mmCIF file of C-alpha atoms in Angstrom:
data_model
loop_
_atom_site.group_PDB
_atom_site.id
_atom_site.type_symbol
_atom_site.label_atom_id
_atom_site.label_comp_id
_atom_site.label_asym_id
_atom_site.label_seq_id
_atom_site.Cartn_x
_atom_site.Cartn_y
_atom_site.Cartn_z
ATOM 1 C CA UNK A 1 -22.006 -13.691 -7.919
ATOM 2 C CA UNK A 2 -23.313 -12.787 -11.365
ATOM 3 C CA UNK A 3 -21.124 -12.937 -14.433
ATOM 4 C CA UNK A 4 -21.442 -9.158 -14.763
ATOM 5 C CA UNK A 5 -20.030 -8.567 -11.261
ATOM 6 C CA UNK A 6 -17.222 -11.032 -11.956
ATOM 7 C CA UNK A 7 -16.322 -9.218 -15.183
ATOM 8 C CA UNK A 8 -16.323 -5.837 -13.391
ATOM 9 C CA UNK A 9 -13.822 -7.152 -10.814
ATOM 10 C CA UNK A 10 -11.534 -8.625 -13.481
ATOM 11 C CA UNK A 11 -11.641 -5.520 -15.701
ATOM 12 C CA UNK A 12 -10.985 -3.087 -12.838
ATOM 13 C CA UNK A 13 -8.088 -5.145 -11.530
ATOM 14 C CA UNK A 14 -6.621 -5.322 -15.036
ATOM 15 C CA UNK A 15 -6.935 -1.549 -15.521
ATOM 16 C CA UNK A 16 -5.306 -0.757 -12.161
ATOM 17 C CA UNK A 17 -2.521 -3.285 -12.820
ATOM 18 C CA UNK A 18 -1.748 -1.834 -16.261
ATOM 19 C CA UNK A 19 -1.821 1.749 -14.965
ATOM 20 C CA UNK A 20 0.498 0.935 -12.060
ATOM 21 C CA UNK A 21 3.005 -0.957 -14.222
ATOM 22 C CA UNK A 22 3.171 1.881 -16.780
ATOM 23 C CA UNK A 23 3.414 4.621 -14.150
ATOM 24 C CA UNK A 24 6.019 2.910 -11.974
ATOM 25 C CA UNK A 25 7.933 1.702 -15.025
ATOM 26 C CA UNK A 26 8.132 5.289 -16.304
ATOM 27 C CA UNK A 27 9.189 6.492 -12.841
ATOM 28 C CA UNK A 28 12.009 3.930 -12.666
ATOM 29 C CA UNK A 29 13.125 4.809 -16.197
ATOM 30 C CA UNK A 30 13.338 8.508 -15.281
ATOM 31 C CA UNK A 31 15.211 7.737 -12.048
ATOM 32 C CA UNK A 32 17.849 5.584 -13.733
ATOM 33 C CA UNK A 33 18.127 7.778 -16.826
ATOM 34 C CA UNK A 34 18.032 11.343 -15.498
ATOM 35 C CA UNK A 35 18.885 11.328 -11.774
ATOM 36 C CA UNK A 36 22.168 13.181 -11.129
ATOM 37 C CA UNK A 37 24.666 11.721 -8.681
ATOM 38 C CA UNK A 38 24.036 14.601 -6.290
ATOM 39 C CA UNK A 39 20.497 13.328 -5.604
ATOM 40 C CA UNK A 40 21.212 9.588 -5.836
ATOM 41 C CA UNK A 41 20.505 9.133 -2.112
ATOM 42 C CA UNK A 42 16.943 10.394 -2.519
ATOM 43 C CA UNK A 43 16.487 8.327 -5.673
ATOM 44 C CA UNK A 44 17.134 5.220 -3.542
ATOM 45 C CA UNK A 45 13.924 5.895 -1.618
ATOM 46 C CA UNK A 46 11.954 6.339 -4.827
ATOM 47 C CA UNK A 47 13.393 3.143 -6.356
ATOM 48 C CA UNK A 48 12.399 1.145 -3.273
ATOM 49 C CA UNK A 49 8.986 2.831 -3.269
ATOM 50 C CA UNK A 50 8.338 2.051 -6.948
ATOM 51 C CA UNK A 51 9.555 -1.564 -6.692
ATOM 52 C CA UNK A 52 7.350 -2.224 -3.660
ATOM 53 C CA UNK A 53 4.378 -0.621 -5.407
ATOM 54 C CA UNK A 54 4.950 -2.895 -8.408
ATOM 55 C CA UNK A 55 5.216 -5.912 -6.107
ATOM 56 C CA UNK A 56 1.959 -5.007 -4.394
ATOM 57 C CA UNK A 57 0.198 -4.426 -7.699
ATOM 58 C CA UNK A 58 1.419 -7.738 -9.146
ATOM 59 C CA UNK A 59 0.357 -9.602 -5.993
ATOM 60 C CA UNK A 60 -3.020 -7.876 -6.084
ATOM 61 C CA UNK A 61 -3.502 -8.874 -9.719
ATOM 62 C CA UNK A 62 -2.469 -12.458 -8.973
ATOM 63 C CA UNK A 63 -5.030 -12.851 -6.189
ATOM 64 C CA UNK A 64 -7.914 -10.481 -7.104
ATOM 65 C CA UNK A 65 -9.349 -11.214 -3.687
ATOM 66 C CA UNK A 66 -12.696 -10.369 -2.179
ATOM 67 C CA UNK A 67 -12.249 -9.802 1.539
ATOM 68 C CA UNK A 68 -14.703 -10.809 4.244
ATOM 69 C CA UNK A 69 -14.412 -10.822 8.026
ATOM 70 C CA UNK A 70 -16.311 -13.760 9.480
ATOM 71 C CA UNK A 71 -16.027 -14.730 13.147
ATOM 72 C CA UNK A 72 -13.044 -12.318 13.423
ATOM 73 C CA UNK A 73 -11.244 -14.231 10.639
ATOM 74 C CA UNK A 74 -10.219 -12.795 7.287
ATOM 75 C CA UNK A 75 -11.754 -14.945 4.550
ATOM 76 C CA UNK A 76 -10.584 -14.478 0.959
ATOM 77 C CA UNK A 77 -12.381 -15.391 -2.253
ATOM 78 C CA UNK A 78 -9.755 -15.194 -5.000
ATOM 79 C CA UNK A 79 -10.522 -14.731 -8.698
ATOM 80 C CA UNK A 80 -6.998 -14.076 -9.995
ATOM 81 C CA UNK A 81 -4.578 -16.221 -12.030
ATOM 82 C CA UNK A 82 -3.284 -17.756 -8.774
ATOM 83 C CA UNK A 83 -6.177 -20.216 -8.841
ATOM 84 C CA UNK A 84 -4.488 -21.979 -11.762
ATOM 85 C CA UNK A 85 -1.674 -23.055 -9.405
ATOM 86 C CA UNK A 86 -2.962 -23.570 -5.857
ATOM 87 C CA UNK A 87 -5.017 -22.033 -3.092
ATOM 88 C CA UNK A 88 -1.794 -21.579 -1.118
ATOM 89 C CA UNK A 89 -0.437 -19.310 -3.872
ATOM 90 C CA UNK A 90 -3.649 -17.255 -3.715
ATOM 91 C CA UNK A 91 -3.237 -16.832 0.023
ATOM 92 C CA UNK A 92 0.444 -15.890 -0.293
ATOM 93 C CA UNK A 93 -0.388 -13.485 -3.134
ATOM 94 C CA UNK A 94 -2.753 -11.642 -0.843
ATOM 95 C CA UNK A 95 -0.079 -11.738 1.855
ATOM 96 C CA UNK A 96 2.399 -10.162 -0.582
ATOM 97 C CA UNK A 97 -0.097 -7.486 -1.546
ATOM 98 C CA UNK A 98 -0.847 -6.634 2.089
ATOM 99 C CA UNK A 99 2.824 -6.453 3.080
ATOM 100 C CA UNK A 100 3.828 -4.381 0.033
ATOM 101 C CA UNK A 101 0.893 -1.992 0.526
ATOM 102 C CA UNK A 102 1.999 -1.359 4.110
ATOM 103 C CA UNK A 103 5.599 -0.853 2.930
ATOM 104 C CA UNK A 104 4.562 1.716 0.327
ATOM 105 C CA UNK A 105 2.770 3.723 2.998
ATOM 106 C CA UNK A 106 5.902 3.955 5.126
ATOM 107 C CA UNK A 107 8.288 4.552 2.202
ATOM 108 C CA UNK A 108 6.086 7.525 1.344
ATOM 109 C CA UNK A 109 6.720 8.908 4.829
ATOM 110 C CA UNK A 110 10.454 8.232 4.478
ATOM 111 C CA UNK A 111 10.607 10.094 1.169
ATOM 112 C CA UNK A 112 9.178 13.198 2.846
ATOM 113 C CA UNK A 113 11.742 12.890 5.642
ATOM 114 C CA UNK A 114 14.617 12.623 3.161
ATOM 115 C CA UNK A 115 13.366 15.558 1.071
ATOM 116 C CA UNK A 116 13.051 17.772 4.133
ATOM 117 C CA UNK A 117 16.520 16.773 5.333
ATOM 118 C CA UNK A 118 18.059 17.594 1.938
ATOM 119 C CA UNK A 119 16.263 20.944 1.865
ATOM 120 C CA UNK A 120 17.609 21.856 5.317
ATOM 121 C CA UNK A 121 21.091 20.333 5.121
ATOM 122 C CA UNK A 122 21.803 20.357 1.383
ATOM 123 C CA UNK A 123 22.454 16.617 1.086
ATOM 124 C CA UNK A 124 22.002 13.303 2.828
ATOM 125 C CA UNK A 125 24.287 10.288 2.978
ATOM 126 C CA UNK A 126 23.146 7.006 1.453
ATOM 127 C CA UNK A 127 23.704 5.092 4.701
ATOM 128 C CA UNK A 128 21.310 7.516 6.427
ATOM 129 C CA UNK A 129 18.621 6.674 3.853
ATOM 130 C CA UNK A 130 19.253 2.940 4.238
ATOM 131 C CA UNK A 131 19.030 3.261 8.024
ATOM 132 C CA UNK A 132 15.761 5.174 7.705
ATOM 133 C CA UNK A 133 14.249 2.521 5.412
ATOM 134 C CA UNK A 134 15.385 -0.278 7.710
ATOM 135 C CA UNK A 135 13.894 1.463 10.736
ATOM 136 C CA UNK A 136 10.461 2.196 9.279
ATOM 137 C CA UNK A 137 9.994 -0.292 6.433
ATOM 138 C CA UNK A 138 12.125 -3.431 6.576
ATOM 139 C CA UNK A 139 11.769 -5.486 9.774
ATOM 140 C CA UNK A 140 8.134 -4.634 10.574
ATOM 141 C CA UNK A 141 6.755 -5.495 7.153
ATOM 142 C CA UNK A 142 8.920 -8.596 6.777
ATOM 143 C CA UNK A 143 7.480 -9.756 10.102
ATOM 144 C CA UNK A 144 4.004 -9.031 8.726
ATOM 145 C CA UNK A 145 4.610 -11.214 5.656
ATOM 146 C CA UNK A 146 6.019 -14.140 7.667
ATOM 147 C CA UNK A 147 3.412 -14.053 10.453
ATOM 148 C CA UNK A 148 0.530 -13.733 7.996
ATOM 149 C CA UNK A 149 1.906 -16.595 5.889
ATOM 150 C CA UNK A 150 1.734 -18.931 8.890
ATOM 151 C CA UNK A 151 -1.777 -17.841 9.885
ATOM 152 C CA UNK A 152 -3.728 -19.729 7.216
ATOM 153 C CA UNK A 153 -6.540 -22.073 8.208
ATOM 154 C CA UNK A 154 -7.678 -25.147 6.204
ATOM 155 C CA UNK A 155 -9.553 -24.200 3.026
ATOM 156 C CA UNK A 156 -12.562 -26.313 4.032
ATOM 157 C CA UNK A 157 -12.912 -24.338 7.257
ATOM 158 C CA UNK A 158 -12.823 -21.046 5.338
ATOM 159 C CA UNK A 159 -15.427 -22.331 2.849
ATOM 160 C CA UNK A 160 -17.656 -23.414 5.731
ATOM 161 C CA UNK A 161 -17.611 -19.849 7.088
ATOM 162 C CA UNK A 162 -18.697 -18.482 3.697
ATOM 163 C CA UNK A 163 -21.540 -21.008 3.536
ATOM 164 C CA UNK A 164 -22.617 -20.228 7.113
ATOM 165 C CA UNK A 165 -22.742 -16.435 6.925
ATOM 166 C CA UNK A 166 -23.494 -15.656 3.268
ATOM 167 C CA UNK A 167 -25.756 -16.879 0.507
ATOM 168 C CA UNK A 168 -22.875 -17.237 -1.955
ATOM 169 C CA UNK A 169 -22.589 -20.377 -4.037
ATOM 170 C CA UNK A 170 -19.099 -21.619 -3.129
ATOM 171 C CA UNK A 171 -18.890 -24.202 -5.909
ATOM 172 C CA UNK A 172 -15.685 -23.719 -7.883
ATOM 173 C CA UNK A 173 -14.511 -20.761 -5.790
ATOM 174 C CA UNK A 174 -10.979 -20.474 -4.399
ATOM 175 C CA UNK A 175 -11.531 -19.741 -0.712
ATOM 176 C CA UNK A 176 -8.824 -19.294 1.907
ATOM 177 C CA UNK A 177 -8.862 -17.858 5.398
ATOM 178 C CA UNK A 178 -6.862 -16.831 8.432
ATOM 179 C CA UNK A 179 -6.754 -17.479 12.142
ATOM 180 C CA UNK A 180 -8.823 -15.157 14.379
ATOM 181 C CA UNK A 181 -7.739 -11.588 15.033
ATOM 182 C CA UNK A 182 -6.643 -12.657 18.511
ATOM 183 C CA UNK A 183 -3.805 -14.696 16.961
ATOM 184 C CA UNK A 184 -0.355 -13.103 16.821
ATOM 185 C CA UNK A 185 -0.086 -12.895 13.030
ATOM 186 C CA UNK A 186 -3.534 -11.476 12.272
ATOM 187 C CA UNK A 187 -3.511 -9.202 15.307
ATOM 188 C CA UNK A 188 -0.166 -7.790 14.165
ATOM 189 C CA UNK A 189 -1.500 -7.327 10.606
ATOM 190 C CA UNK A 190 -4.435 -5.246 11.870
ATOM 191 C CA UNK A 191 -2.151 -3.255 14.163
ATOM 192 C CA UNK A 192 0.392 -2.405 11.446
ATOM 193 C CA UNK A 193 -2.060 -1.809 8.589
ATOM 194 C CA UNK A 194 -4.846 0.019 10.445
ATOM 195 C CA UNK A 195 -3.558 1.473 13.724
ATOM 196 C CA UNK A 196 0.048 2.433 12.851
ATOM 197 C CA UNK A 197 -0.833 4.187 9.600
ATOM 198 C CA UNK A 198 -2.643 6.937 11.514
ATOM 199 C CA UNK A 199 0.426 8.428 13.278
ATOM 200 C CA UNK A 200 2.518 7.737 10.154
ATOM 201 C CA UNK A 201 0.065 9.760 8.056
ATOM 202 C CA UNK A 202 0.140 12.605 10.586
ATOM 203 C CA UNK A 203 3.955 12.628 10.429
ATOM 204 C CA UNK A 204 3.805 12.718 6.610
ATOM 205 C CA UNK A 205 1.622 15.830 6.631
ATOM 206 C CA UNK A 206 3.776 17.484 9.308
ATOM 207 C CA UNK A 207 6.845 16.929 7.129
ATOM 208 C CA UNK A 208 5.004 18.279 4.104
ATOM 209 C CA UNK A 209 4.020 21.384 6.088
ATOM 210 C CA UNK A 210 7.594 21.963 7.281
ATOM 211 C CA UNK A 211 8.921 21.521 3.746
ATOM 212 C CA UNK A 212 6.471 24.096 2.373
ATOM 213 C CA UNK A 213 7.306 26.594 5.137
ATOM 214 C CA UNK A 214 11.026 26.135 4.507
ATOM 215 C CA UNK A 215 10.536 26.723 0.785
ATOM 216 C CA UNK A 216 8.515 29.884 1.522
ATOM 217 C CA UNK A 217 11.319 31.189 3.744
ATOM 218 C CA UNK A 218 13.882 30.529 1.011
ATOM 219 C CA UNK A 219 11.778 32.087 -1.791
ATOM 220 C CA UNK A 220 13.147 35.683 -1.492
ATOM 221 C CA UNK A 221 16.656 34.371 -2.215
ATOM 222 C CA UNK A 222 15.563 32.424 -5.296
ATOM 223 C CA UNK A 223 15.198 33.455 -8.925
ATOM 224 C CA UNK A 224 11.764 33.654 -10.555
ATOM 225 C CA UNK A 225 12.428 30.404 -12.432
ATOM 226 C CA UNK A 226 13.462 28.604 -9.261
ATOM 227 C CA UNK A 227 10.388 29.894 -7.398
ATOM 228 C CA UNK A 228 8.095 28.590 -10.156
ATOM 229 C CA UNK A 229 9.864 25.228 -10.047
ATOM 230 C CA UNK A 230 9.444 25.086 -6.262
ATOM 231 C CA UNK A 231 5.736 25.910 -6.590
ATOM 232 C CA UNK A 232 5.321 22.914 -8.877
ATOM 233 C CA UNK A 233 7.318 20.888 -6.359
ATOM 234 C CA UNK A 234 4.869 21.893 -3.593
ATOM 235 C CA UNK A 235 1.950 20.727 -5.741
ATOM 236 C CA UNK A 236 3.729 17.417 -6.246
ATOM 237 C CA UNK A 237 4.280 17.134 -2.484
ATOM 238 C CA UNK A 238 0.574 17.675 -1.871
ATOM 239 C CA UNK A 239 -0.429 15.020 -4.392
ATOM 240 C CA UNK A 240 2.057 12.574 -2.893
ATOM 241 C CA UNK A 241 0.769 13.309 0.621
ATOM 242 C CA UNK A 242 -2.776 12.607 -0.563
ATOM 243 C CA UNK A 243 -1.813 9.220 -2.066
ATOM 244 C CA UNK A 244 -1.935 7.363 1.292
ATOM 245 C CA UNK A 245 -5.626 8.278 1.535
ATOM 246 C CA UNK A 246 -6.217 5.223 -0.674
ATOM 247 C CA UNK A 247 -5.040 2.689 1.941
ATOM 248 C CA UNK A 248 -6.696 4.771 4.670
ATOM 249 C CA UNK A 249 -9.972 4.689 2.715
ATOM 250 C CA UNK A 250 -9.515 0.972 2.090
ATOM 251 C CA UNK A 251 -8.958 0.309 5.795
ATOM 252 C CA UNK A 252 -12.010 2.413 6.679
ATOM 253 C CA UNK A 253 -14.181 0.643 4.084
ATOM 254 C CA UNK A 254 -12.964 -2.717 5.404
ATOM 255 C CA UNK A 255 -13.797 -1.833 9.024
ATOM 256 C CA UNK A 256 -17.248 -0.429 8.207
ATOM 257 C CA UNK A 257 -18.310 -3.173 5.791
ATOM 258 C CA UNK A 258 -17.164 -5.958 8.083
ATOM 259 C CA UNK A 259 -18.555 -4.380 11.252
ATOM 260 C CA UNK A 260 -21.965 -3.987 9.617
ATOM 261 C CA UNK A 261 -21.539 -7.344 7.834
ATOM 262 C CA UNK A 262 -22.309 -5.849 4.422
ATOM 263 C CA UNK A 263 -21.659 -8.533 1.822
ATOM 264 C CA UNK A 264 -21.504 -7.647 -1.859
ATOM 265 C CA UNK A 265 -18.893 -8.931 -4.331
ATOM 266 C CA UNK A 266 -17.878 -5.514 -5.664
ATOM 267 C CA UNK A 267 -17.693 -3.993 -2.172
ATOM 268 C CA UNK A 268 -15.594 -6.913 -0.945
ATOM 269 C CA UNK A 269 -13.251 -6.599 -3.933
ATOM 270 C CA UNK A 270 -12.940 -2.808 -3.592
ATOM 271 C CA UNK A 271 -10.992 -3.145 -0.318
ATOM 272 C CA UNK A 272 -8.052 -4.571 -2.272
ATOM 273 C CA UNK A 273 -8.518 -2.587 -5.488
ATOM 274 C CA UNK A 274 -8.320 0.777 -3.674
ATOM 275 C CA UNK A 275 -4.719 0.050 -2.733
ATOM 276 C CA UNK A 276 -3.537 -2.408 -5.368
#
């Protein structure tokens, strides 16, 4: 990899990290500073969402991984600060990024469910929100982190795969890898992060559609100011519903590039940058 390509990866990761920290930091500040008690249940979803997004971004920045699929194994070439500690930290940093990215996708769906419930019922109890997060976010993604953590292969074996299938000079690179996709941990990671996001995304858009229709039905009873506020709210809903296209695009780019065995440093790094 040329020095120019290396610098592009570092700069892009740094820009995305800074943007995410500022945006999520501002979101958390607004939640804690301005959220009234009447909507505190919904704010719980947004706090969890923002914290997980920050965790994923920090893990992404720590690893700055290029992702390859060689012999049905995920092989990572890490350029982030993690290399100053150990290759194990680089692997776990990618694991943290992957788990947090999956969590953010499902918290997005949960936020739409909570908003729709509040719109229909007027309020929602905090325990209902906690139960929703536990059902769709907690256990599955914790299992992903643990199973992926125990799916690492020896670094020398991962480096041998890079040397066998690419022309990259592996000298000085931090290279880690996973067990094959047929293993429990890696199979589960592909299932949760590629297969399950499709129905979850469909549910998100269905909830967005129902929310918009409900708002339209309520519009005649609202004041002009309230209607304008709700119109802005609908725009916000649309933007939020479009956000998961980033992990969907990342998953699609990963599948295509690895199926066709297209190897280029920037392309390999883009799979992580699209989400992180």
